[in-house]
PDB file of C-alpha atoms and ligand atoms in Angstrom:
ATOM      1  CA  UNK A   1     -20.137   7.263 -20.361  1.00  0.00           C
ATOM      2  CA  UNK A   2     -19.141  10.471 -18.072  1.00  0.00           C
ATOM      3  CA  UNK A   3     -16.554   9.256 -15.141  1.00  0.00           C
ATOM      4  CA  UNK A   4     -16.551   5.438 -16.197  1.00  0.00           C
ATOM      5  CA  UNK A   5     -12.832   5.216 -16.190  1.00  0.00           C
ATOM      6  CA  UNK A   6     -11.194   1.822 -17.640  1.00  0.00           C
ATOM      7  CA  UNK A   7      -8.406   0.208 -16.667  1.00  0.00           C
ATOM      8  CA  UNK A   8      -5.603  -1.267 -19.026  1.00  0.00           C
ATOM      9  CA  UNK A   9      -6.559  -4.747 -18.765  1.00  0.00           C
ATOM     10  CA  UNK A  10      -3.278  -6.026 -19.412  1.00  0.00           C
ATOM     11  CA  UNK A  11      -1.297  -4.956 -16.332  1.00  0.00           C
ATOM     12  CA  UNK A  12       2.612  -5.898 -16.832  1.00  0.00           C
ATOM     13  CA  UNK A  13       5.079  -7.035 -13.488  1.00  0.00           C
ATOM     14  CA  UNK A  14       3.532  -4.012 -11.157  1.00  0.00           C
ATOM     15  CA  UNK A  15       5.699  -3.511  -8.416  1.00  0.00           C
ATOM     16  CA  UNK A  16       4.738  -3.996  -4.877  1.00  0.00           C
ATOM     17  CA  UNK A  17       1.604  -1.734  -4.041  1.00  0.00           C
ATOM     18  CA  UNK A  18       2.391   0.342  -0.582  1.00  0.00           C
ATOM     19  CA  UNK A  19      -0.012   2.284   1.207  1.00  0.00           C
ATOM     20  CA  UNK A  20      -0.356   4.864  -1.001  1.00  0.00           C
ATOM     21  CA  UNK A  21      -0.998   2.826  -4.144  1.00  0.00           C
ATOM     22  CA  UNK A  22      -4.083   1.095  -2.199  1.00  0.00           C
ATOM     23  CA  UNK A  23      -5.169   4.077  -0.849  1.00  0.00           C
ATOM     24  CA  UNK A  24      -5.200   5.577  -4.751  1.00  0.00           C
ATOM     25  CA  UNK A  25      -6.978   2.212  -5.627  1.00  0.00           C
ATOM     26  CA  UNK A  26      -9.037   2.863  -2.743  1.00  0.00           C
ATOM     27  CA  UNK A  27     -10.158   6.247  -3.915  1.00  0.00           C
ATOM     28  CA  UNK A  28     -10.287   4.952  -7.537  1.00  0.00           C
ATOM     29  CA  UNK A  29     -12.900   2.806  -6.910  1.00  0.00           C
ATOM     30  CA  UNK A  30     -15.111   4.253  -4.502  1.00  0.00           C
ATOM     31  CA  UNK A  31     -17.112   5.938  -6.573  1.00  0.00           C
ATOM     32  CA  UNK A  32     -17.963   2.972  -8.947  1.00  0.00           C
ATOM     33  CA  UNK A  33     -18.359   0.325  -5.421  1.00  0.00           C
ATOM     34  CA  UNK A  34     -19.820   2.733  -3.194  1.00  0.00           C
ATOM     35  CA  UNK A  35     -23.843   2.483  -3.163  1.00  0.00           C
ATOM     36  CA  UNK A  36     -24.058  -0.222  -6.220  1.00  0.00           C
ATOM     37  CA  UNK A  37     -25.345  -4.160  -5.435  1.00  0.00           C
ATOM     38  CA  UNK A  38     -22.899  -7.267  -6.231  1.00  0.00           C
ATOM     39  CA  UNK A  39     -24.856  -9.011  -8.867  1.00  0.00           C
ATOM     40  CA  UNK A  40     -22.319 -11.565  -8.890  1.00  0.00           C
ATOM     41  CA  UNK A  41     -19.266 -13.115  -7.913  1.00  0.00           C
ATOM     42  CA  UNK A  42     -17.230 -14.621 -10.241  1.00  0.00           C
ATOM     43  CA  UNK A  43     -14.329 -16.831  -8.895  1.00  0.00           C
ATOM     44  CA  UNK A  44     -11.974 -17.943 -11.763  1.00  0.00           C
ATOM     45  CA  UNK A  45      -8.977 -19.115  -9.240  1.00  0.00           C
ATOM     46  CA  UNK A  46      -9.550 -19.647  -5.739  1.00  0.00           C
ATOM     47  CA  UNK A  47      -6.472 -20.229  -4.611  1.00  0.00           C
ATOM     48  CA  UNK A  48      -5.014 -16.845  -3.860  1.00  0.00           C
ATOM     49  CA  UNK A  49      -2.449 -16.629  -0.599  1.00  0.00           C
ATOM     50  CA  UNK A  50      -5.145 -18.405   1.281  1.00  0.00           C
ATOM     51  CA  UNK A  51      -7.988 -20.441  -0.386  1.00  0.00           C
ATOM     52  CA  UNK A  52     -10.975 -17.792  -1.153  1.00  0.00           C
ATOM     53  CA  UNK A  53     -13.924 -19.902   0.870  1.00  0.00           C
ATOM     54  CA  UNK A  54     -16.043 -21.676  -1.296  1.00  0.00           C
ATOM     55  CA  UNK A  55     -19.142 -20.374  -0.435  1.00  0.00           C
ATOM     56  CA  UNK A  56     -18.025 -16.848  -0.816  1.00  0.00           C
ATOM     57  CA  UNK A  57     -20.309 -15.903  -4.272  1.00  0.00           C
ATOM     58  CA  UNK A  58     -23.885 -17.158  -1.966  1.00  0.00           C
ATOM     59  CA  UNK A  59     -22.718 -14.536   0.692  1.00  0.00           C
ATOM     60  CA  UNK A  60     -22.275 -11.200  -1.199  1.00  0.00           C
ATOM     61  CA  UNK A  61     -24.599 -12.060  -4.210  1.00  0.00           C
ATOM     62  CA  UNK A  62     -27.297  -8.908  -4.017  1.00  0.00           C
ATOM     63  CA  UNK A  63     -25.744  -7.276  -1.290  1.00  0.00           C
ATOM     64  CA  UNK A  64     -24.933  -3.632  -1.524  1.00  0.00           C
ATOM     65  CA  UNK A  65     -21.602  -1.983  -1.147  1.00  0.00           C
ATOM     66  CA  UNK A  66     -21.818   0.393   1.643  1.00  0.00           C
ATOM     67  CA  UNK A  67     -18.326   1.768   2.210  1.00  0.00           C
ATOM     68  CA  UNK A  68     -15.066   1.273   0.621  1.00  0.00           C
ATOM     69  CA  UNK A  69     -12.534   1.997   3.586  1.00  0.00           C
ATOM     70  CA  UNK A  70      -8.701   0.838   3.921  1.00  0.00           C
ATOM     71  CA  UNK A  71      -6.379  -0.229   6.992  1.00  0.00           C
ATOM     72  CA  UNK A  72      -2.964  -0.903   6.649  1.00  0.00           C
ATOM     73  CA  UNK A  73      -2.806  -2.700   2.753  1.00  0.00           C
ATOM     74  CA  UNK A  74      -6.427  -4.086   3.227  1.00  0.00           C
ATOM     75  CA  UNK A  75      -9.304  -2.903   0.930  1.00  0.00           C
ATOM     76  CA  UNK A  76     -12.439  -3.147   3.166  1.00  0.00           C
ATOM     77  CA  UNK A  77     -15.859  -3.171   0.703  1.00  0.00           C
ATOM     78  CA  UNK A  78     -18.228  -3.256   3.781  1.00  0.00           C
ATOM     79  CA  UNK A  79     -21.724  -4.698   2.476  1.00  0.00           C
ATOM     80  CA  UNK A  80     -24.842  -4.999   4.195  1.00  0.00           C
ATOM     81  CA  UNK A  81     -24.258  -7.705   5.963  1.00  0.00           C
ATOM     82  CA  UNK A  82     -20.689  -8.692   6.674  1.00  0.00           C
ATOM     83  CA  UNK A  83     -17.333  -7.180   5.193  1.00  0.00           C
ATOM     84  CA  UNK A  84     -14.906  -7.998   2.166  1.00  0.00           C
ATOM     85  CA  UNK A  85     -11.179  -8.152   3.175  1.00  0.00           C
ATOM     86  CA  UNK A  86      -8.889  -7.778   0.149  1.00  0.00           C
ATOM     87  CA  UNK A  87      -5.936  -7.236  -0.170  1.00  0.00           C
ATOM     88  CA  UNK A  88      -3.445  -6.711  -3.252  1.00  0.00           C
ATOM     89  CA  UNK A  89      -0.340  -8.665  -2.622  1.00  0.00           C
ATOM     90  CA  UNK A  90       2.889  -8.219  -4.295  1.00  0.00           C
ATOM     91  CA  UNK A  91       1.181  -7.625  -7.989  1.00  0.00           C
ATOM     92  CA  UNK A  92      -2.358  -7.241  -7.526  1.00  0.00           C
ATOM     93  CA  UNK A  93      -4.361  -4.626  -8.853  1.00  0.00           C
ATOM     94  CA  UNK A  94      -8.160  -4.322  -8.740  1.00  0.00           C
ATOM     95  CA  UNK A  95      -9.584  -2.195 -11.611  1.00  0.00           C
ATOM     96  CA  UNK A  96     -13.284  -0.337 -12.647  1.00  0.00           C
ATOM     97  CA  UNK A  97     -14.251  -2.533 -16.278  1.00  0.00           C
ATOM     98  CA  UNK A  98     -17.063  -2.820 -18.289  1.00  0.00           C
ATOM     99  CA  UNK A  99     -18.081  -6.324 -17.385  1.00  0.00           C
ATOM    100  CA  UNK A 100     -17.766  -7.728 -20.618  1.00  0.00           C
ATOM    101  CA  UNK A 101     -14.345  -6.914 -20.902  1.00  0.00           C
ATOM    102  CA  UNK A 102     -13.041 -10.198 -21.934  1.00  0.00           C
ATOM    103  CA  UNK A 103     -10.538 -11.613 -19.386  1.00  0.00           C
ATOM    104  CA  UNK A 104      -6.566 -11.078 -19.692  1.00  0.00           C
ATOM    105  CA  UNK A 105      -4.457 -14.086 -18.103  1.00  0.00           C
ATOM    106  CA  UNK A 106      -4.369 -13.658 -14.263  1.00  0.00           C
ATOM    107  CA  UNK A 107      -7.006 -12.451 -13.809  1.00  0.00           C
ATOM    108  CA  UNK A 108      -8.758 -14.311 -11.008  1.00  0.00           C
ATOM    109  CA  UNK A 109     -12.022 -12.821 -10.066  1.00  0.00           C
ATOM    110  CA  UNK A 110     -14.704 -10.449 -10.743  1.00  0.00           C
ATOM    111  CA  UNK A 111     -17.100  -8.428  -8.600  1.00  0.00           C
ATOM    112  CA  UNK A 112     -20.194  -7.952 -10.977  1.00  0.00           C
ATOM    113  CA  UNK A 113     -21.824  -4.618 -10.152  1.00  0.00           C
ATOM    114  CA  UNK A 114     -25.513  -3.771 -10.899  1.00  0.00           C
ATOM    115  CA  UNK A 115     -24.208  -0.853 -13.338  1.00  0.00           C
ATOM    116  CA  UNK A 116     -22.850  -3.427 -15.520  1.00  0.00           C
ATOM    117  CA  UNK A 117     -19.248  -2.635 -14.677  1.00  0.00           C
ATOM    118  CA  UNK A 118     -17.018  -4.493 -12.673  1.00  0.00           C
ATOM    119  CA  UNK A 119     -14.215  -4.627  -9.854  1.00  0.00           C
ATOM    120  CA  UNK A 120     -11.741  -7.195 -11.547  1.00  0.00           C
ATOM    121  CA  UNK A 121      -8.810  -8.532  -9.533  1.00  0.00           C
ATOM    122  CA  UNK A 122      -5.669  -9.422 -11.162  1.00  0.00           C
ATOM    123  CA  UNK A 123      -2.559 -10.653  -9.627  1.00  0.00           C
ATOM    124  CA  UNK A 124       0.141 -12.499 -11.618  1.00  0.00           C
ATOM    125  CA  UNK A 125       1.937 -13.822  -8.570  1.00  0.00           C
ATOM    126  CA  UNK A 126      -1.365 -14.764  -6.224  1.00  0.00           C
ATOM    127  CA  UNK A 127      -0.034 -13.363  -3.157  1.00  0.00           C
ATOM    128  CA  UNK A 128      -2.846 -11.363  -2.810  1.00  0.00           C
ATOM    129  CA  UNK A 129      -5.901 -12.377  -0.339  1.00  0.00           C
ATOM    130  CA  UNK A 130      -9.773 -12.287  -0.205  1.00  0.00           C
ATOM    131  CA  UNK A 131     -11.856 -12.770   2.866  1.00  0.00           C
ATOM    132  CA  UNK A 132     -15.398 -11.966   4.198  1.00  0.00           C
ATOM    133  CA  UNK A 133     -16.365 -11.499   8.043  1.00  0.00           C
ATOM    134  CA  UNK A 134     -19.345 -11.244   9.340  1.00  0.00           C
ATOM    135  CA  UNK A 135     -18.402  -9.608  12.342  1.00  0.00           C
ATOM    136  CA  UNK A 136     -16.447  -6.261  13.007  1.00  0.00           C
ATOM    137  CA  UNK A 137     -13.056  -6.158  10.161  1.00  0.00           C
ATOM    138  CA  UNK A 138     -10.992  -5.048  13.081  1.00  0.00           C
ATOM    139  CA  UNK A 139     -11.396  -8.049  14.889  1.00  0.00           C
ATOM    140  CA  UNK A 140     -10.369 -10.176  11.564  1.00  0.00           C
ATOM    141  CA  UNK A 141      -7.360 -12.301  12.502  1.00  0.00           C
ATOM    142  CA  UNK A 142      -5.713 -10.424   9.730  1.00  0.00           C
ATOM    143  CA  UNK A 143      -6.431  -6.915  11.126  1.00  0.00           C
ATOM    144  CA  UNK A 144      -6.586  -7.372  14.849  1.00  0.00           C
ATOM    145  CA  UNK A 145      -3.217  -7.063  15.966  1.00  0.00           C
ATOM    146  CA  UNK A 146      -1.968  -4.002  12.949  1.00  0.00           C
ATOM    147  CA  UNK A 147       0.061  -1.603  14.804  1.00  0.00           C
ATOM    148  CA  UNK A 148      -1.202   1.991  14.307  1.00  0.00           C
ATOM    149  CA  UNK A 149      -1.636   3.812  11.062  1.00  0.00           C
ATOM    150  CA  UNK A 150       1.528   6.451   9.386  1.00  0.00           C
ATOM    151  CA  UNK A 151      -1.422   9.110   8.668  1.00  0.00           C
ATOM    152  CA  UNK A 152      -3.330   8.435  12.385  1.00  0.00           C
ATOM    153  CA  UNK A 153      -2.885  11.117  15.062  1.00  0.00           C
ATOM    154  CA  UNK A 154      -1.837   7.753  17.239  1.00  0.00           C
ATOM    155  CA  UNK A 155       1.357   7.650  15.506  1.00  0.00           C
ATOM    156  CA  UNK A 156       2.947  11.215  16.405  1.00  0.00           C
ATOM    157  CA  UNK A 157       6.358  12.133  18.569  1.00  0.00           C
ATOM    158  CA  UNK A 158       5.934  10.518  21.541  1.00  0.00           C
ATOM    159  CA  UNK A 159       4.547   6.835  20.238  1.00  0.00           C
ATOM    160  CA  UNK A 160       8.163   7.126  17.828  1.00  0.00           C
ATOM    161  CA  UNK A 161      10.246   8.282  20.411  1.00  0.00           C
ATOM    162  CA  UNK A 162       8.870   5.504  22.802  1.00  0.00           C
ATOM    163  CA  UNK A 163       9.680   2.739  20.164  1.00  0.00           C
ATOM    164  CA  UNK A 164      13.303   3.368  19.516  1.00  0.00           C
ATOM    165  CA  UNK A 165      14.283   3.818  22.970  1.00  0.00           C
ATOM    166  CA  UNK A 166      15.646   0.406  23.266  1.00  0.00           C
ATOM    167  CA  UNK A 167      15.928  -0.858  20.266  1.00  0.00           C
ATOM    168  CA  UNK A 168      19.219  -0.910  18.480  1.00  0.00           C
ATOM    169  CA  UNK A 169      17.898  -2.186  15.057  1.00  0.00           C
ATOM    170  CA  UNK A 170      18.795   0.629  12.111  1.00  0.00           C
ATOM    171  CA  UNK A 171      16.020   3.255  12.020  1.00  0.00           C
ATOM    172  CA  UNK A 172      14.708   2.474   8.070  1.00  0.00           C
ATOM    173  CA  UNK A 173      14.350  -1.213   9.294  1.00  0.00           C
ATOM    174  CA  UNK A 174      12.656  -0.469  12.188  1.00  0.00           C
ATOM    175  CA  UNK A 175      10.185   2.100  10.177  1.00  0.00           C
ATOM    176  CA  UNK A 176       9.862  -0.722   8.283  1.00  0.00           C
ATOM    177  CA  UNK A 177       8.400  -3.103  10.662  1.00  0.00           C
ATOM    178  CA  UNK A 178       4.630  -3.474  10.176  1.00  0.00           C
ATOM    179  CA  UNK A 179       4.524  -4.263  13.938  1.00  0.00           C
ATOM    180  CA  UNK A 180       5.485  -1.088  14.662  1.00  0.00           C
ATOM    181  CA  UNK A 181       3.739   1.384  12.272  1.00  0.00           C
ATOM    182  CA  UNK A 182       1.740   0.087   9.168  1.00  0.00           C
ATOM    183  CA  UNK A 183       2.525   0.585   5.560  1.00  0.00           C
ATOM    184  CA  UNK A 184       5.678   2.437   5.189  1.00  0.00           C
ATOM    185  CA  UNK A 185       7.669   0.156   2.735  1.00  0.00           C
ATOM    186  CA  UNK A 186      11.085   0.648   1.154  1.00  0.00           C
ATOM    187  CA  UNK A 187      10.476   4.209  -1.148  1.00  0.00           C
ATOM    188  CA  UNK A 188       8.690   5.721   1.754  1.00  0.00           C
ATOM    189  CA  UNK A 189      11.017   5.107   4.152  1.00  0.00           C
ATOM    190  CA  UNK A 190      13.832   6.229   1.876  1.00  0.00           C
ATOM    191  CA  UNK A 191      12.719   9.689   1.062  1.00  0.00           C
ATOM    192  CA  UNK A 192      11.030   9.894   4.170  1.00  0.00           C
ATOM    193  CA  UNK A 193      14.785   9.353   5.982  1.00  0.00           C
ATOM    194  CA  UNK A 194      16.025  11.989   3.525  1.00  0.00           C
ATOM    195  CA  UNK A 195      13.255  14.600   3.882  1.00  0.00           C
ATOM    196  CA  UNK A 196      14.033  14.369   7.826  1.00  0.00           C
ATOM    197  CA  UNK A 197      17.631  14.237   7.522  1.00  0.00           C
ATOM    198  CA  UNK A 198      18.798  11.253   9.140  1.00  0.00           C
ATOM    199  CA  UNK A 199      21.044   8.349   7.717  1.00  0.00           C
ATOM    200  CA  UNK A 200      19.312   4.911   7.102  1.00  0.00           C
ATOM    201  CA  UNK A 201      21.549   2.659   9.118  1.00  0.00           C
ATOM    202  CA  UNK A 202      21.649   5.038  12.333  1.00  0.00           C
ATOM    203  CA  UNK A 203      20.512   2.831  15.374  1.00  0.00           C
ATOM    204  CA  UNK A 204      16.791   3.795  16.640  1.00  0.00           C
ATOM    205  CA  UNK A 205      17.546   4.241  19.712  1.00  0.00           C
ATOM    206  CA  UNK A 206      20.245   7.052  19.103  1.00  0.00           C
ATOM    207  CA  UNK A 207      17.975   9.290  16.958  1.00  0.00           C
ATOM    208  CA  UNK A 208      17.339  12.585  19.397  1.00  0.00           C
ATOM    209  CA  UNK A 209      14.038  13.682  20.101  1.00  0.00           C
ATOM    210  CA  UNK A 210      14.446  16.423  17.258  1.00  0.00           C
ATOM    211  CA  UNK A 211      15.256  14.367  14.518  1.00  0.00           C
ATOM    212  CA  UNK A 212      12.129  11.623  16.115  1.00  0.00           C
ATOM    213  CA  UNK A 213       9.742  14.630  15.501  1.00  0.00           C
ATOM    214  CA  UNK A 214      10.970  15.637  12.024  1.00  0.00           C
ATOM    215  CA  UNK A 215      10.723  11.982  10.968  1.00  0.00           C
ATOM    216  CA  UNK A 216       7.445  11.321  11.996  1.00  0.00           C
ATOM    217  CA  UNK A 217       6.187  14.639  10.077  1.00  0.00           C
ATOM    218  CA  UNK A 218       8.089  13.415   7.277  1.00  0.00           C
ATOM    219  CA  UNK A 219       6.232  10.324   6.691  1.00  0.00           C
ATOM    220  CA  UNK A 220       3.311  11.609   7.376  1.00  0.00           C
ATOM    221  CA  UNK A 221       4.020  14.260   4.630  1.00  0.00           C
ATOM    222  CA  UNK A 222       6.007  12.130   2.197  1.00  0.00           C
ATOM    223  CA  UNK A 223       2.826   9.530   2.093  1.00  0.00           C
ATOM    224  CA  UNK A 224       0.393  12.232   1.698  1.00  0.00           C
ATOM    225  CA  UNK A 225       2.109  13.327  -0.879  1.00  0.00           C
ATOM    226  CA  UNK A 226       2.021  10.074  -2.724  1.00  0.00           C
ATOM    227  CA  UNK A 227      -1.501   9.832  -1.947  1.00  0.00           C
ATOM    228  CA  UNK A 228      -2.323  13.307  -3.152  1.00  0.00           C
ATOM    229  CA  UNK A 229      -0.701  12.336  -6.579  1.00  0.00           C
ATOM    230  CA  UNK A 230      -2.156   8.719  -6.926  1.00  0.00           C
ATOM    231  CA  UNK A 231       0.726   6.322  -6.068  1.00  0.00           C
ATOM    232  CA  UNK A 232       4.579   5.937  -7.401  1.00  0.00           C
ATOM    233  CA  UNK A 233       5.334   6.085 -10.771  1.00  0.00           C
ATOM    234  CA  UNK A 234       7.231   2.824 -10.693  1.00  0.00           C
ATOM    235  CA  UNK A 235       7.182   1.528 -13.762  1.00  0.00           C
ATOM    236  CA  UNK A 236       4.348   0.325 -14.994  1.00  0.00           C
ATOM    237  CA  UNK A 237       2.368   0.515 -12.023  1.00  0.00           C
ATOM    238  CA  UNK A 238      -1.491   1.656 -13.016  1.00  0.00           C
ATOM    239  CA  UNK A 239      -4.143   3.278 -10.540  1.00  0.00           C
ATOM    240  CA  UNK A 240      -7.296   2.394 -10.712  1.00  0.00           C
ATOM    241  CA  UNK A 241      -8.757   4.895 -13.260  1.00  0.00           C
ATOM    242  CA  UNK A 242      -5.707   3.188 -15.499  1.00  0.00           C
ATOM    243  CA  UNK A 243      -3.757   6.300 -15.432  1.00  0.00           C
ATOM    244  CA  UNK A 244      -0.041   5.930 -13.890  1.00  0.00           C
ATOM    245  CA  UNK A 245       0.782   7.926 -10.742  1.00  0.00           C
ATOM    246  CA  UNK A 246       2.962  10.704 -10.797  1.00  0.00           C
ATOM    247  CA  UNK A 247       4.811  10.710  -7.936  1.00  0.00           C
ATOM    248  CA  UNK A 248       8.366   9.519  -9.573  1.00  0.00           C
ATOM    249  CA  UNK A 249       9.405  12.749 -10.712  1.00  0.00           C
ATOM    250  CA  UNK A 250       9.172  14.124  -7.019  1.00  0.00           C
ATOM    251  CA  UNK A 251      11.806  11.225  -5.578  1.00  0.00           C
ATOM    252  CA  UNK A 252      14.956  12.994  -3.571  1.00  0.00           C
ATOM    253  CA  UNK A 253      16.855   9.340  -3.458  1.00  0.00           C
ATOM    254  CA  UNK A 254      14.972   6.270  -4.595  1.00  0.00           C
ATOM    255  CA  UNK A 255      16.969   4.567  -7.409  1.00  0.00           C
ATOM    256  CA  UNK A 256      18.518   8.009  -7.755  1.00  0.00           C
ATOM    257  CA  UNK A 257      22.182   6.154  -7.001  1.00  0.00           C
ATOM    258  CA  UNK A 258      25.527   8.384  -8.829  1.00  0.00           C
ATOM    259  CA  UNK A 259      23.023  10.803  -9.380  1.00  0.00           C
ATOM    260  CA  UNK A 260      23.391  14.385  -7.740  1.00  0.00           C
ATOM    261  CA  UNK A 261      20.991  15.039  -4.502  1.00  0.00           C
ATOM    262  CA  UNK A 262      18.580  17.076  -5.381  1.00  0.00           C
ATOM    263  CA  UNK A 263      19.244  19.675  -2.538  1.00  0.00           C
ATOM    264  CA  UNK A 264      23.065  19.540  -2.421  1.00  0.00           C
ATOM    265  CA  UNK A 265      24.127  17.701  -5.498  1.00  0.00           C
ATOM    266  CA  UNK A 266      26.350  15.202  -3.849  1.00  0.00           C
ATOM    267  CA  UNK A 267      26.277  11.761  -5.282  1.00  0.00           C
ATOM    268  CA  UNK A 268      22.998   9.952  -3.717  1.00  0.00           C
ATOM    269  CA  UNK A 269      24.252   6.408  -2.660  1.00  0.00           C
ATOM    270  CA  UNK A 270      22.918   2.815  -2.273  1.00  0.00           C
ATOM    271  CA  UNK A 271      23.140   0.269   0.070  1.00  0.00           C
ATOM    272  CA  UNK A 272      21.653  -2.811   1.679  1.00  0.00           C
ATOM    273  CA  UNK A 273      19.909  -3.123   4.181  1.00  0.00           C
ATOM    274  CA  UNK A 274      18.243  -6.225   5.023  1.00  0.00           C
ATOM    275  CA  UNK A 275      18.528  -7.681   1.886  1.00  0.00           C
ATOM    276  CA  UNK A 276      16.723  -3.842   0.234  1.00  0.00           C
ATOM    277  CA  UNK A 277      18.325  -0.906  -1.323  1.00  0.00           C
ATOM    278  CA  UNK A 278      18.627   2.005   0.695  1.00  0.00           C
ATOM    279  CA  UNK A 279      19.512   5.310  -1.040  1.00  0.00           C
ATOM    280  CA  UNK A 280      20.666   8.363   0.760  1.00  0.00           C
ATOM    281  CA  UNK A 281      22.706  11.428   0.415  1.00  0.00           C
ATOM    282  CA  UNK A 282      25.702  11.611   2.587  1.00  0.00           C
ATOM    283  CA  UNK A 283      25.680  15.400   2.972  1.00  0.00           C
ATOM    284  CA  UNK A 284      22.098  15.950   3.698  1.00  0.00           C
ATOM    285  CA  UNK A 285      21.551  12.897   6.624  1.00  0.00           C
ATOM    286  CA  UNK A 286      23.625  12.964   9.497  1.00  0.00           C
TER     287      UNK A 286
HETATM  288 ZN1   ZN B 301      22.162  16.245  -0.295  1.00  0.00          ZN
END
């Protein structure tokens, strides 16, 4: 079957899926959602972070799939009436199967497609969510108060430089705070701190208004990059189409500790940071 791609049904401890591995999933599935009806909703475990509502199958079954969009770490499936909130968790994955694939453990539901495949959820640790609105996905409790998107024109220069004015909390942390900007999670921020040039642990509020405007582009570019080539390669993480990302190889400091920077060849080092490992090199970031 041209473009049916299937997913290794038995996903293994997948790290943490950041904005870039549900945007890959995003694009992964797309093109098997996008335009198909839910014959069915299957529910094998419904209690996920939050109890999936029990009359969830009666509200999508026969409704189409419009649009398959994303904010922050939620996959929207938008149907004809109402929306589908999903999101992946700490070790979710959502894959394109035949729908007689039999089931693997964990795996604890399935979105039955009229093209006999379909969108199976599986998520060892159940941190992961599903919801359905009615009314407009932004609004969702969930959604409603996300600060802006990495890849939106609203976060640029002047929205960073505004945010760190006062605030003395370490610049990774602070990129890390999903009230701030969503979706930039440990890796990101990482490389993204080394592709600007500015050490993790440097207080917001003292970064100048160069090095606010080189970090900014280098999130931007650092998770477009990851986007472009579907995800990390962390492990065994999987995209959707099954096929593992390739965006490992391309790391400047993640996990690289002891080994030499990739621009200067001084020893990257780790430290913590809010209980995460931060990896930088000493003679690149001031
Ligand atoms: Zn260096």
């Amino acid at each position: 079957m041209p473009g049916l791609f299937v997913g290794d049904p038995t996903p293994t401890k997948p790290p943490m899926p950041e904005l870039p591995e549900v945007e890959t999933t995003r694009r992964g599935i797309e093109p098997h959602a996008v335009g198909h009806r839910i014959v069915e909703l299957r529910l094998y475990e419904r209690r996920l972070r939050w109890r999936v509502q029990d009359d969830l199958p009666d509200l999508v079954a026969g409704q189409r799939i419009l649009h398959a969009k994303r904010r922050a770490k939620y996959l929207l499936l938008e149907l004809e009436s109402g929306t589908l909130v999903l999101h992946l968790g700490m070790s979710g994955s959502l894959r394109v199967l035949p729908a007689d694939m039999p089931l693997v453990p964990h795996d604890h539901f399935d979105l039955v497609l009229d093209s006999g495949n379909t969108l199976r959820f599986n998520d060892p640790r159940r941190f992961g969510s599903l919801h359905y609105t009615s009314g407009d996905p932004n609004e969702h409790p969930l959604l409603a108060k996300l600060a802006p998107e990495p890849l939106d024109a609203a976060f640029n220069a002047d929205y960073l430089w505004r945010v760190t004015r006062r605030r003395r909390v370490a610049i990774k942390q602070l990129l890390m705070n999903s009230r701030l900007v969503v979706g930039v999670g440990n890796i990101y921020a990482s490389e993204a701190l080394f592709k600007a040039k500015v050490r993790p642990k440097r207080q917001a509020r003292n970064l100048t208004r160069v090095e606010v405007t080189r970090l900014v582009r280098a999130v931007k570019s650092v998770l477009a990059m990851a986007i472009r080539v579907g995800g990390t390669t962390l492990r065994d993480y999987v995209g959707a189409d099954g096929q593992p990302g390739y965006f490992r190889q391309k790391l400047f400091v993640y996990e690289r500790d002891t080994q030499p920077c990739r621009a200067c060849s001084t020893p990257v080092r780790q430290l913590t940071q809010g209980q995460r490992s931060t990896y930088y090199c000493p003679t690149c970031q001031k």
